[in-house]
């Protein structure tokens, strides 16, 4: 019971610290918007509030009878490192007179260097207490991420009004993306919440009329009649209300002692989608308990072409699995060029590095075609990997196969000519799509060229070279008169999955038959 009490107190402490950092982020944007007119008194109050909570955390960790460092929680054990690192990067918190930070740097600095990390630790701690219902934790995770996005909305709005950019096309686009993400988190919370969680929400949550009017003006493309101070105040009212709710949600988790959890149905996706997902190798042969636990913490969402999932260096807060469509994994060079490392499709995991340990994303991910993705909070997925051997082995097998596939593409790009690379790419798509005479290019030609490590004009020349052998192309469609045209680009591994190998004189068929005869 003492251990449970320690976890409960830590959850509330972290919740207050996150709330203080969110307030400080918005307040600093307000102060920097017009430091000559704005008094520094209010932002100093916000910073002092945060520091008070940080001191309470240090004091509690020092005096606690439970050795919390022995919990082997990746995020929690990095907590001191995160907070010290943030203090090093924010010396202005101790002397606002020497505050030379650009207002545009405030949101990414506070968001990615401290707040997202603390949210991750909060969820990790909640998961560690086995007395908590995983479904309620997933709902809670969506709620605090919803609140965090409202916090970003507050800071972004202050910045927009301060810089006179609120009605610019770029700023409006970014703002609407943030609102869409909020709506997704809200919908996910309400779909996953238990009856008790929903009651807490319904009793405390009220709509903000001033904000509703502002959103209507945005939709009508009217210039909002607000200033930075008024914006800060009306959004802060909503965030304070959300803070009351998140504390009550923590109390609900903390004061439950029954292991007979309420059975909650995830209303975010259909039974047919669930069945499709369970056919993916990553989720095969799992027990009903593990499947239920995973699906209760998961979200399914449709993404438009061009949607960014994450950027390199951001905390790896979610693990994604592609249900349909294509996702591009890439790095950006210093000169702004994209180096595409993977193209992922149905059944593929978008982020692999955070399966077994907490980390930052080491590349960028963007949706290349309209797609549907399944996602899990990283901490929740890792929690199940640690509990279930089958899921852990499935994950290891997937990582091994993914690494092998990536290395094979590197080898192909290194040793084969551009025409050979294009020919083999088309052959693989031909086999995969199973159309008798047609290949539909799965994504843009510029992306294919990048995957094959060539320039777009080189890809076009290679296609022209193949046309001499009987291929024809129109936009994203390739017509093939005879499959034998592509057979010269085949290898033993590709031939094993080729549905046409028994219909033609396949040069690899003899080897395959020998292997089958002598297993």
Coordinates of C-alpha atoms in Angstrom, one line a residue:
X1 CA 0.0 0.0 0.0
X2 CA 3.0 2.3 0.7
X3 CA 4.3 1.7 -2.7
X4 CA 0.9 2.5 -4.3
X5 CA 0.8 5.7 -2.3
X6 CA 4.2 6.7 -3.6
X7 CA 3.1 6.2 -7.2
X8 CA -0.1 8.2 -6.6
X9 CA 1.7 11.1 -5.1
X10 CA 4.2 11.1 -8.0
X11 CA 1.4 11.1 -10.5
X12 CA -0.1 14.2 -8.9
X13 CA 3.3 15.9 -8.6
X14 CA 4.1 15.3 -12.3
X15 CA 0.6 16.4 -13.3
X16 CA 1.2 19.7 -11.5
X17 CA 4.7 20.2 -13.0
X18 CA 3.4 19.6 -16.5
X19 CA 0.6 22.1 -16.0
X20 CA 3.1 24.7 -14.7
X21 CA 5.4 24.2 -17.7
X22 CA 2.4 24.6 -20.0
X23 CA 1.4 27.8 -18.3
X24 CA 5.0 29.1 -18.3
X25 CA 5.3 28.3 -22.1
X26 CA 2.2 30.4 -22.9
X27 CA 3.2 33.2 -20.4
X28 CA 6.7 33.5 -21.9
X29 CA 5.2 33.9 -25.4
X30 CA 3.0 36.6 -24.0
X31 CA 5.9 38.4 -22.3
X32 CA 8.1 38.2 -25.5
X33 CA 5.3 39.5 -27.6
X34 CA 5.8 43.0 -26.3
X35 CA 8.3 43.0 -23.4
X36 CA 8.3 46.9 -23.3
X37 CA 4.6 46.9 -22.5
X38 CA 4.2 43.6 -20.7
X39 CA 5.2 43.5 -17.0
X40 CA 7.6 40.6 -16.3
X41 CA 5.8 40.1 -12.9
X42 CA 3.3 37.6 -14.3
X43 CA 5.9 35.4 -16.1
X44 CA 8.1 35.4 -13.0
X45 CA 5.1 34.2 -11.0
X46 CA 4.7 31.3 -13.5
X47 CA 8.4 30.4 -13.3
X48 CA 8.3 30.5 -9.5
X49 CA 5.2 28.2 -9.5
X50 CA 7.1 25.7 -11.7
X51 CA 10.2 25.8 -9.6
X52 CA 8.2 25.3 -6.4
X53 CA 6.7 22.1 -7.9
X54 CA 10.2 20.9 -9.1
X55 CA 11.5 21.5 -5.6
X56 CA 8.7 19.4 -4.1
X57 CA 9.5 16.6 -6.6
X58 CA 13.2 16.6 -5.6
X59 CA 12.3 16.7 -1.9
X60 CA 9.8 13.8 -2.3
X61 CA 12.2 11.7 -4.3
X62 CA 14.9 12.2 -1.6
X63 CA 12.6 11.4 1.3
X64 CA 10.6 8.5 -0.2
X65 CA 11.1 5.1 1.5
X66 CA 10.6 3.4 -1.9
X67 CA 13.7 3.3 -4.1
X68 CA 12.0 4.5 -7.2
X69 CA 15.1 4.2 -9.3
X70 CA 14.8 0.4 -8.9
X71 CA 11.5 0.4 -10.8
X72 CA 13.4 0.0 -14.1
X73 CA 11.2 2.5 -15.8
X74 CA 13.1 3.9 -18.8
X75 CA 11.4 7.3 -18.9
X76 CA 11.3 7.8 -15.1
X77 CA 15.0 7.0 -14.6
X78 CA 15.8 9.7 -17.2
X79 CA 13.7 12.3 -15.4
X80 CA 16.5 14.1 -13.6
X81 CA 18.5 14.2 -16.9
X82 CA 15.5 15.7 -18.7
X83 CA 15.0 18.4 -16.1
X84 CA 18.7 19.3 -15.8
X85 CA 19.0 19.4 -19.6
X86 CA 16.1 21.8 -19.8
X87 CA 17.5 24.1 -17.2
X88 CA 20.8 24.3 -19.1
X89 CA 18.9 25.3 -22.3
X90 CA 16.8 27.9 -20.5
X91 CA 19.1 30.2 -18.5
X92 CA 16.7 33.0 -19.1
X93 CA 14.4 31.5 -16.5
X94 CA 16.7 32.9 -13.8
X95 CA 17.2 36.3 -15.4
X96 CA 14.4 37.6 -17.7
X97 CA 16.4 40.8 -18.4
X98 CA 18.9 38.7 -20.4
X99 CA 16.1 36.8 -22.2
X100 CA 17.2 36.8 -25.8
X101 CA 15.2 33.9 -27.0
X102 CA 13.1 34.3 -30.2
X103 CA 9.4 33.9 -29.6
X104 CA 9.3 31.3 -32.3
X105 CA 11.7 29.1 -30.3
X106 CA 9.5 29.0 -27.2
X107 CA 6.9 26.4 -28.3
X108 CA 9.4 23.7 -29.6
X109 CA 11.7 24.3 -26.7
X110 CA 9.2 23.8 -23.9
X111 CA 7.2 21.1 -25.9
X112 CA 9.9 18.8 -27.1
X113 CA 12.6 19.3 -24.4
X114 CA 10.5 18.9 -21.3
X115 CA 6.6 18.7 -21.5
X116 CA 6.3 15.7 -23.9
X117 CA 8.9 13.8 -21.9
X118 CA 7.1 14.4 -18.6
X119 CA 3.8 13.2 -20.1
X120 CA 5.5 10.0 -21.2
X121 CA 6.8 9.5 -17.6
X122 CA 3.4 10.1 -16.2
X123 CA 1.8 7.4 -18.4
X124 CA 4.7 5.0 -17.7
X125 CA 4.2 5.4 -13.9
X126 CA 0.4 4.9 -14.3
X127 CA 1.0 1.7 -16.2
X128 CA 3.5 0.4 -13.6
X129 CA 0.7 0.1 -11.0
X130 CA -1.0 -3.2 -12.1
X131 CA -4.1 -2.1 -10.1
X132 CA -4.9 0.4 -12.8
X133 CA -7.2 -0.5 -15.7
X134 CA -5.1 -0.3 -18.9
X135 CA -8.2 0.9 -20.8
X136 CA -8.6 3.8 -18.4
X137 CA -4.9 4.6 -18.7
X138 CA -5.3 4.8 -22.4
X139 CA -8.2 7.1 -22.1
X140 CA -6.3 9.2 -19.6
X141 CA -3.3 9.4 -22.0
X142 CA -5.6 10.8 -24.7
X143 CA -7.0 13.3 -22.3
X144 CA -3.7 14.7 -21.1
X145 CA -2.4 14.9 -24.8
X146 CA -5.6 16.7 -25.7
X147 CA -4.9 19.2 -22.9
X148 CA -1.3 19.5 -24.0
X149 CA -2.5 20.5 -27.5
X150 CA -4.8 23.1 -26.0
X151 CA -1.7 24.4 -24.2
X152 CA 0.1 24.6 -27.5
X153 CA -2.9 26.4 -29.0
X154 CA -2.7 29.0 -26.3
X155 CA 1.0 29.7 -26.9
X156 CA 0.6 29.5 -30.7
X157 CA -2.3 31.9 -30.6
X158 CA -0.4 34.4 -28.5
X159 CA 2.5 34.2 -31.0
X160 CA 0.2 34.7 -33.9
X161 CA -1.5 37.8 -32.5
X162 CA 1.9 39.2 -31.4
X163 CA 3.5 38.8 -34.8
X164 CA 0.5 39.8 -36.7
X165 CA 0.4 36.5 -38.5
X166 CA -2.8 35.0 -37.3
X167 CA -4.6 35.5 -40.6
X168 CA -1.7 34.3 -42.7
X169 CA -2.2 31.2 -44.8
X170 CA 0.7 29.3 -43.3
X171 CA -0.2 30.2 -39.7
X172 CA -3.9 29.3 -40.2
X173 CA -3.0 26.0 -41.7
X174 CA -0.8 25.1 -38.7
X175 CA -3.4 26.2 -36.3
X176 CA -6.1 24.1 -38.0
X177 CA -3.8 21.0 -37.9
X178 CA -3.5 21.5 -34.1
X179 CA -7.3 21.8 -33.8
X180 CA -7.7 18.6 -35.8
X181 CA -5.3 16.8 -33.5
X182 CA -7.2 18.1 -30.4
X183 CA -10.4 16.7 -31.9
X184 CA -8.8 13.3 -32.5
X185 CA -7.6 13.2 -28.9
X186 CA -11.0 14.2 -27.6
X187 CA -12.8 11.6 -29.7
X188 CA -10.3 8.9 -28.6
X189 CA -10.7 9.8 -24.9
X190 CA -14.5 9.7 -25.1
X191 CA -14.4 6.4 -27.0
X192 CA -12.1 4.7 -24.6
X193 CA -13.3 6.3 -21.3
X194 CA -15.0 4.2 -18.6
X195 CA -18.4 5.3 -17.3
X196 CA -16.7 6.8 -14.3
X197 CA -14.3 8.7 -16.4
X198 CA -17.1 10.0 -18.6
X199 CA -19.0 11.1 -15.5
X200 CA -16.0 13.1 -14.2
X201 CA -15.6 14.8 -17.6
X202 CA -19.3 15.6 -18.1
X203 CA -19.6 17.1 -14.6
X204 CA -16.7 19.5 -15.1
X205 CA -16.3 20.2 -18.8
X206 CA -18.2 23.2 -20.2
X207 CA -17.8 24.8 -23.7
X208 CA -16.1 28.2 -23.9
X209 CA -18.4 30.6 -25.9
X210 CA -15.6 33.1 -26.8
X211 CA -13.5 30.3 -28.2
X212 CA -16.4 28.9 -30.2
X213 CA -17.0 32.3 -31.7
X214 CA -13.3 32.5 -32.6
X215 CA -13.4 29.1 -34.3
X216 CA -16.4 30.1 -36.3
X217 CA -14.6 33.2 -37.5
X218 CA -11.6 31.1 -38.5
X219 CA -13.9 28.8 -40.6
X220 CA -15.4 31.8 -42.2
X221 CA -11.9 33.2 -42.9
X222 CA -12.8 36.3 -40.9
X223 CA -10.0 38.2 -39.0
X224 CA -10.5 37.5 -35.3
X225 CA -11.2 40.5 -33.1
X226 CA -8.9 39.5 -30.2
X227 CA -5.5 40.5 -28.8
X228 CA -2.8 38.4 -27.3
X229 CA -3.8 39.1 -23.7
X230 CA -7.4 38.3 -24.2
X231 CA -6.5 35.1 -26.1
X232 CA -4.2 34.0 -23.3
X233 CA -6.9 34.5 -20.7
X234 CA -9.8 32.7 -22.5
X235 CA -7.7 29.7 -23.4
X236 CA -6.2 29.6 -19.9
X237 CA -9.8 29.3 -18.5
X238 CA -10.3 26.2 -20.6
X239 CA -6.9 24.7 -19.6
X240 CA -7.5 25.3 -15.9
X241 CA -10.8 23.4 -16.2
X242 CA -9.0 20.6 -18.0
X243 CA -6.4 20.5 -15.1
X244 CA -9.2 20.0 -12.6
X245 CA -10.5 17.1 -14.7
X246 CA -7.0 15.5 -15.1
X247 CA -6.5 15.5 -11.3
X248 CA -9.8 13.9 -10.8
X249 CA -9.0 11.2 -13.4
X250 CA -5.8 10.5 -11.5
X251 CA -7.7 10.2 -8.2
X252 CA -10.0 7.7 -9.9
X253 CA -7.1 5.5 -11.0
X254 CA -5.4 5.9 -7.6
X255 CA -8.3 4.9 -5.4
X256 CA -9.4 1.8 -7.3
X257 CA -8.4 -1.5 -5.7
X258 CA -10.4 -4.0 -7.6
X259 CA -8.8 -6.0 -10.3
X260 CA -12.2 -6.8 -11.8
X261 CA -11.9 -4.1 -14.4
X262 CA -14.8 -2.6 -16.3
X263 CA -15.0 -4.2 -19.8
X264 CA -14.7 -1.3 -22.2
X265 CA -15.2 -1.6 -25.9
X266 CA -12.9 0.5 -28.1
X267 CA -15.3 2.3 -30.4
X268 CA -12.6 3.8 -32.6
X269 CA -12.6 1.0 -35.2
X270 CA -14.8 -1.8 -36.4
X271 CA -14.6 -5.6 -35.8
X272 CA -13.6 -6.1 -39.5
X273 CA -10.7 -3.7 -39.1
X274 CA -9.7 -5.5 -35.9
X275 CA -9.7 -8.8 -37.8
X276 CA -7.5 -7.4 -40.5
X277 CA -5.0 -6.1 -38.0
X278 CA -4.8 -9.4 -36.2
X279 CA -3.7 -11.0 -39.5
X280 CA -0.5 -8.9 -39.4
X281 CA 2.5 -11.0 -38.4
X282 CA 3.1 -8.6 -35.5
X283 CA -0.1 -9.6 -33.8
X284 CA -0.4 -13.3 -34.6
X285 CA -0.9 -16.0 -31.9
X286 CA -1.5 -13.5 -29.1
X287 CA -3.8 -14.5 -26.2
X288 CA -7.2 -12.8 -25.9
X289 CA -5.9 -10.9 -22.8
X290 CA -3.0 -9.4 -24.7
X291 CA -5.1 -8.6 -27.8
X292 CA -7.8 -6.9 -25.6
X293 CA -5.2 -5.0 -23.7
X294 CA -3.5 -3.7 -26.9
X295 CA -6.7 -2.8 -28.7
X296 CA -8.1 -1.0 -25.7
X297 CA -5.1 1.3 -25.8
X298 CA -5.0 1.8 -29.6
X299 CA -6.3 4.4 -31.9
X300 CA -7.2 4.1 -35.6
X301 CA -7.1 7.2 -37.7
X302 CA -7.4 8.2 -41.4
X303 CA -4.6 10.5 -42.6
X304 CA -4.5 12.8 -45.6
X305 CA -1.7 12.7 -48.1
X306 CA 1.2 14.9 -46.8
X307 CA 0.3 14.6 -43.1
X308 CA 3.4 14.6 -40.9
X309 CA 3.4 11.9 -38.2
X310 CA 6.6 13.0 -36.4
X311 CA 9.9 14.8 -36.9
X312 CA 13.4 13.6 -36.1
X313 CA 14.4 14.3 -32.5
X314 CA 10.9 14.4 -31.1
X315 CA 10.2 12.0 -28.2
X316 CA 8.9 8.7 -29.6
X317 CA 5.5 8.9 -27.8
X318 CA 3.6 6.6 -30.2
X319 CA 4.2 3.5 -32.2
X320 CA 2.3 3.3 -35.6
X321 CA 1.3 0.3 -37.7
X322 CA 0.1 0.9 -41.3
X323 CA -3.4 -0.6 -42.0
X324 CA -3.6 0.8 -45.5
X325 CA -1.8 3.3 -47.6
X326 CA 1.9 4.3 -47.7
X327 CA 4.2 6.1 -45.2
X328 CA 7.5 7.7 -46.1
X329 CA 10.4 7.4 -43.6
X330 CA 13.1 9.9 -44.4
X331 CA 15.9 12.2 -43.2
X332 CA 16.4 15.8 -44.2
X333 CA 19.9 16.9 -45.3
X334 CA 21.4 20.3 -44.5
X335 CA 20.5 21.6 -47.9
X336 CA 16.9 20.6 -47.4
X337 CA 16.9 17.5 -49.6
X338 CA 15.0 14.4 -48.5
X339 CA 16.8 11.0 -48.2
X340 CA 14.1 8.4 -48.1
X341 CA 15.0 5.3 -46.1
X342 CA 11.8 3.2 -46.2
X343 CA 8.4 3.1 -47.7
X344 CA 6.0 1.3 -45.4
X345 CA 2.6 -0.2 -46.2
X346 CA 0.0 -2.5 -44.8
X347 CA 1.3 -4.5 -41.8
X348 CA 4.5 -2.4 -41.4
X349 CA 5.5 -0.7 -38.2
X350 CA 6.3 2.9 -38.7
X351 CA 8.5 3.4 -35.6
X352 CA 10.7 0.5 -34.4
X353 CA 13.3 2.1 -32.1
X354 CA 10.8 2.6 -29.2
X355 CA 9.5 -1.0 -29.1
X356 CA 11.9 -2.0 -26.3
X357 CA 13.2 1.3 -24.8
X358 CA 12.2 5.0 -24.6
X359 CA 13.9 7.1 -27.2
X360 CA 13.5 9.9 -29.6
X361 CA 12.4 9.5 -33.2
X362 CA 15.6 9.1 -35.3
X363 CA 14.0 10.1 -38.6
X364 CA 10.9 11.8 -40.1
X365 CA 7.6 10.2 -41.1
X366 CA 5.1 11.5 -43.6
X367 CA 2.0 10.0 -45.1
X368 CA 2.5 9.6 -48.9
X369 CA -1.0 8.5 -49.9
X370 CA -4.3 8.6 -48.1
X371 CA -3.7 6.1 -45.3
X372 CA -5.2 4.5 -42.3
X373 CA -2.9 3.9 -39.3
X374 CA -3.2 2.0 -36.0
X375 CA -1.2 3.6 -33.1
X376 CA -0.3 2.8 -29.5
X377 CA 1.2 5.0 -26.8
X378 CA 4.9 3.7 -26.8
X379 CA 4.8 3.2 -23.0
X380 CA 1.7 1.0 -23.2
X381 CA 3.0 -1.1 -26.1
X382 CA 6.3 -1.6 -24.2
X383 CA 4.4 -2.6 -21.1
X384 CA 2.7 -5.4 -23.0
X385 CA 6.0 -6.5 -24.7
X386 CA 7.5 -6.8 -21.2
X387 CA 4.6 -9.0 -20.0
X388 CA 4.0 -11.2 -23.0
X389 CA 6.7 -13.5 -24.6
X390 CA 4.7 -14.0 -27.9
X391 CA 4.4 -10.3 -28.5
X392 CA 8.1 -9.8 -27.7
X393 CA 9.1 -12.5 -30.1
X394 CA 6.8 -11.2 -32.8
X395 CA 8.4 -7.8 -32.4
X396 CA 11.9 -9.2 -32.5
X397 CA 11.1 -11.2 -35.6
X398 CA 9.6 -8.1 -37.3
X399 CA 12.7 -6.0 -36.4
X400 CA 14.9 -8.7 -37.9
X401 CA 12.9 -8.9 -41.1
X402 CA 12.7 -5.2 -41.5
X403 CA 16.4 -4.8 -41.0
X404 CA 17.1 -7.5 -43.6
X405 CA 14.8 -5.8 -46.1
X406 CA 16.4 -2.5 -45.6
X407 CA 19.9 -3.9 -46.0
X408 CA 18.8 -5.7 -49.2
X409 CA 17.6 -2.5 -50.7
X410 CA 21.0 -0.8 -49.8
X411 CA 22.8 -3.7 -51.5
X412 CA 20.6 -3.5 -54.6
X413 CA 21.2 0.2 -54.9
X414 CA 24.9 -0.3 -54.6
X415 CA 25.5 -3.1 -57.1
X416 CA 22.7 -2.8 -59.7
X417 CA 22.4 -0.4 -62.6
X418 CA 19.6 2.1 -62.6
X419 CA 17.6 0.1 -65.2
X420 CA 18.1 -3.1 -63.2
X421 CA 16.8 -1.3 -60.0
X422 CA 13.7 0.0 -61.8
X423 CA 13.1 -3.4 -63.5
X424 CA 13.3 -5.2 -60.2
X425 CA 11.0 -2.7 -58.5
X426 CA 8.4 -3.1 -61.2
X427 CA 8.7 -6.9 -61.0
X428 CA 8.1 -6.9 -57.3
X429 CA 5.0 -4.7 -57.7
X430 CA 3.8 -6.9 -60.6
X431 CA 4.0 -10.0 -58.4
X432 CA 2.4 -8.2 -55.4
X433 CA -0.5 -6.7 -57.3
X434 CA -1.3 -9.8 -59.3
X435 CA -2.8 -7.9 -62.2
X436 CA -2.2 -9.8 -65.5
X437 CA -0.8 -6.9 -67.6
X438 CA -0.8 -3.8 -65.5
X439 CA 1.3 -2.3 -62.7
X440 CA 0.0 0.7 -60.7
X441 CA 2.8 2.6 -59.3
X442 CA 2.1 2.7 -55.5
X443 CA 3.3 6.3 -54.9
X444 CA 4.9 9.2 -56.8
X445 CA 7.7 8.7 -59.2
X446 CA 9.9 11.1 -57.4
X447 CA 9.6 8.9 -54.2
X448 CA 10.3 5.7 -56.2
X449 CA 13.4 7.4 -57.6
X450 CA 14.6 8.4 -54.1
X451 CA 14.0 4.8 -52.7
X452 CA 16.1 3.4 -55.6
X453 CA 18.8 6.0 -54.9
X454 CA 18.6 7.8 -58.2
X455 CA 17.5 11.2 -59.5
X456 CA 13.9 11.6 -61.0
X457 CA 15.4 12.1 -64.4
X458 CA 17.4 8.9 -64.1
X459 CA 14.2 7.0 -63.2
X460 CA 12.5 8.5 -66.3
X461 CA 15.4 7.4 -68.6
X462 CA 15.3 3.9 -67.1
X463 CA 11.6 3.7 -67.8
X464 CA 12.2 4.8 -71.4
X465 CA 14.8 2.1 -71.8
X466 CA 12.3 -0.5 -70.6
X467 CA 9.8 0.8 -73.1
X468 CA 12.0 -0.5 -75.9
X469 CA 11.3 -4.0 -74.5
X470 CA 7.5 -3.7 -74.6
X471 CA 6.5 -1.6 -71.6
X472 CA 4.3 1.4 -71.9
X473 CA 3.4 4.0 -69.2
X474 CA 0.8 6.6 -68.6
X475 CA 1.0 8.7 -65.4
X476 CA 1.0 6.1 -62.6
X477 CA 0.1 3.1 -64.7
X478 CA 2.5 0.7 -66.5
X479 CA 1.3 -1.7 -69.2
X480 CA 3.2 -5.0 -69.8
X481 CA 2.7 -7.1 -72.9
X482 CA 4.6 -10.1 -71.6
X483 CA 5.8 -10.9 -68.1
X484 CA 9.0 -12.3 -69.5
X485 CA 10.1 -8.7 -70.1
X486 CA 10.7 -8.4 -66.4
X487 CA 12.0 -12.0 -65.7
X488 CA 15.6 -10.9 -66.4
X489 CA 15.4 -8.7 -63.3
X490 CA 14.3 -11.6 -61.0
X491 CA 16.4 -13.3 -58.4
X492 CA 15.9 -16.5 -56.3
X493 CA 14.2 -14.8 -53.4
X494 CA 11.7 -12.9 -55.6
X495 CA 11.0 -16.0 -57.6
X496 CA 9.8 -17.9 -54.5
X497 CA 6.8 -15.6 -54.2
X498 CA 6.1 -15.3 -57.9
X499 CA 2.7 -16.7 -59.0
X500 CA 3.9 -17.1 -62.5
X501 CA 6.9 -19.3 -61.9
X502 CA 5.1 -22.5 -63.0
X503 CA 3.8 -20.9 -66.2
X504 CA 7.1 -19.8 -67.7
X505 CA 10.6 -21.2 -68.0
X506 CA 11.9 -19.8 -64.8
X507 CA 15.7 -19.9 -64.4
X508 CA 15.3 -20.2 -60.6
X509 CA 12.7 -23.0 -60.7
X510 CA 15.2 -25.8 -60.7
X511 CA 16.9 -24.5 -57.6
X512 CA 13.5 -24.1 -55.9
X513 CA 12.5 -27.7 -56.7
X514 CA 15.9 -29.0 -55.5
X515 CA 15.4 -27.2 -52.2
X516 CA 11.9 -28.6 -51.8
X517 CA 13.2 -32.2 -52.5
X518 CA 16.0 -31.8 -50.0
X519 CA 14.7 -29.7 -47.1

